[in-house]
Amino acid sequence: MNVALLGLGNVGRAVFDILSKKEADIFKNYEVNVKYVLVRNVENKGIDKSLLTTNFEDILLDESIDVVIEMMGALVSYDYMKRALLASKHVITANKEVIANHYVELQEIAMKNKVKLLFEASVGGGIPIVHTMLNSAPFNHITKIEGILNGTTNFILTSMHKEKISFEEALKLAQIKGFAEADPTADLEGLDMVRKIAILSMIAYNSQIDLNNIYHYGISNVDKEIVEVIDLLDYKLKFIASSSLGESGIDITVEPVALRKSDLLANVDYEYNLIRYHGEGCATQMMYGKGAGPTTANSIVFDLGLVLSDYRQKFMPALSLESNGNVNVKARYIMKINDDFDMSIVEKSLGKMVISKEITGDKLNEISSTISFYARIID
Ligand code: HSE
């Protein structure tokens, strides 16, 4: 399978590395060959120069290219994706703007040309929420989706709460870490989340979504004082996307929310995302993970796996690895002890209750008859 990568930014480079190292199991059965990497200029890229091109036509006209992976997030992305599909090439993309605005048109072209249009990386970075939603929606009447869908703004708000730094400092850090869009206005004003919640709502409710009717209010004006007061009132400021299906249609908002500190969403920090959805069949489900940065590459490779094979239907475990139970687990334990307990492994004694030093599971098993209960401590 010959692949062309469009873009060599943070995600593009991470995908290039994964495809070059070929460590994932899938590459044991399938040959994946990166034949082109489309870049703006070929200087100082640190990869084999013969792979680099600045001309999309090279890729389009090369009939041996099976898959085009779009990771540029540029104005021309839509055009390139459309032309690749028209040329019967599978397209994998991280581009939420194009998917949110042009999915129906592109999917029609893909179907007509018997190729796939896959976009797992467009929502939630490395979290496989798109496929989960595609698998779940037809069997569950999904009525609600909510969550933190932008790593940059969550990183900014978390850093302002925890490190007490300014909005500008936090934004700079998010940019250095490669979470922010080229123009961070899309993150800060909520447009990035508008696109992501539109994509999830489209799948969940089986409906086209008009992006112009999504309400959004950004966080660009947040300052230290706002965060301080919200913190003092025992809330945490989060930037949340919510979508619900009601009798009169679909209500979607993207706005700052003050959440009780005990709320689960309030404890999703830094670049992490959490998506919670509710359906009649599945009740409430959640997915949590890194929503921005290099892990997004994993979602691209996940889609590539879907182009390569129906490996999910064919799954049969290939290895017989040793199962070690708890013997290698190292931990501290809180224990209720009997009289014959070995006190040399005690870190702190509270009468019949003790906190142990760090011991291995082996040791825990050895002393099990001298305790009546234990709980592993996770700090
Ligand atoms: N700028 C986006 C974010 C990248 O911060 O979530 C991942 O979509």
PDB file of C-alpha atoms and ligand atoms in Angstrom, residues 94 96 121-125 149-153 178-181 187 192 196 271 273 291-293 296, ligand 1:
ATOM      1  CA  ALA A  94      -7.355  15.244  10.816  1.00  0.00           C
ATOM      2  CA  LYS A  96     -12.279  19.045  11.408  1.00  0.00           C
ATOM      3  CA  ALA A 121      -8.235  12.277  14.092  1.00  0.00           C
ATOM      4  CA  SER A 122     -10.600  15.199  13.546  1.00  0.00           C
ATOM      5  CA  VAL A 123     -12.183  14.934  17.009  1.00  0.00           C
ATOM      6  CA  GLY A 124     -10.524  14.275  20.362  1.00  0.00           C
ATOM      7  CA  GLY A 125      -6.931  13.807  19.118  1.00  0.00           C
ATOM      8  CA  LEU A 149     -13.037  18.869  23.100  1.00  0.00           C
ATOM      9  CA  ASN A 150     -10.195  21.338  22.845  1.00  0.00           C
ATOM     10  CA  GLY A 151      -6.759  20.639  24.304  1.00  0.00           C
ATOM     11  CA  THR A 152      -5.386  24.157  23.888  1.00  0.00           C
ATOM     12  CA  THR A 153      -8.093  25.960  25.857  1.00  0.00           C
ATOM     13  CA  GLY A 178       2.044  21.997  19.639  1.00  0.00           C
ATOM     14  CA  PHE A 179      -1.587  21.850  20.791  1.00  0.00           C
ATOM     15  CA  ALA A 180      -2.845  25.109  19.289  1.00  0.00           C
ATOM     16  CA  GLU A 181      -4.051  25.623  15.735  1.00  0.00           C
ATOM     17  CA  ASP A 187      -9.301  27.405  19.633  1.00  0.00           C
ATOM     18  CA  ASP A 192     -12.532  24.367  16.858  1.00  0.00           C
ATOM     19  CA  LYS A 196     -15.842  18.925  16.605  1.00  0.00           C
ATOM     20  CA  GLU A 271      -4.520  18.831  27.084  1.00  0.00           C
ATOM     21  CA  ASN A 273     -10.339  15.769  26.606  1.00  0.00           C
ATOM     22  CA  GLY A 291      -7.117  15.510  22.858  1.00  0.00           C
ATOM     23  CA  ALA A 292      -4.263  17.367  21.157  1.00  0.00           C
ATOM     24  CA  GLY A 293      -0.631  16.845  20.254  1.00  0.00           C
ATOM     25  CA  THR A 296      -3.451  12.424  17.313  1.00  0.00           C
TER      26      THR A 296
HETATM   27  N1  HSE B   1      -6.046  22.771  18.424  1.00  0.00           N
HETATM   28  C1  HSE B   1      -6.708  21.534  18.702  1.00  0.00           C
HETATM   29  C2  HSE B   1      -6.862  21.415  20.203  1.00  0.00           C
HETATM   30  C3  HSE B   1      -5.886  20.402  18.169  1.00  0.00           C
HETATM   31  O1  HSE B   1      -6.184  22.142  20.936  1.00  0.00           O
HETATM   32  O2  HSE B   1      -7.654  20.597  20.670  1.00  0.00           O
HETATM   33  C4  HSE B   1      -6.558  19.061  18.236  1.00  0.00           C
HETATM   34  O3  HSE B   1      -7.726  19.025  17.478  1.00  0.00           O
END
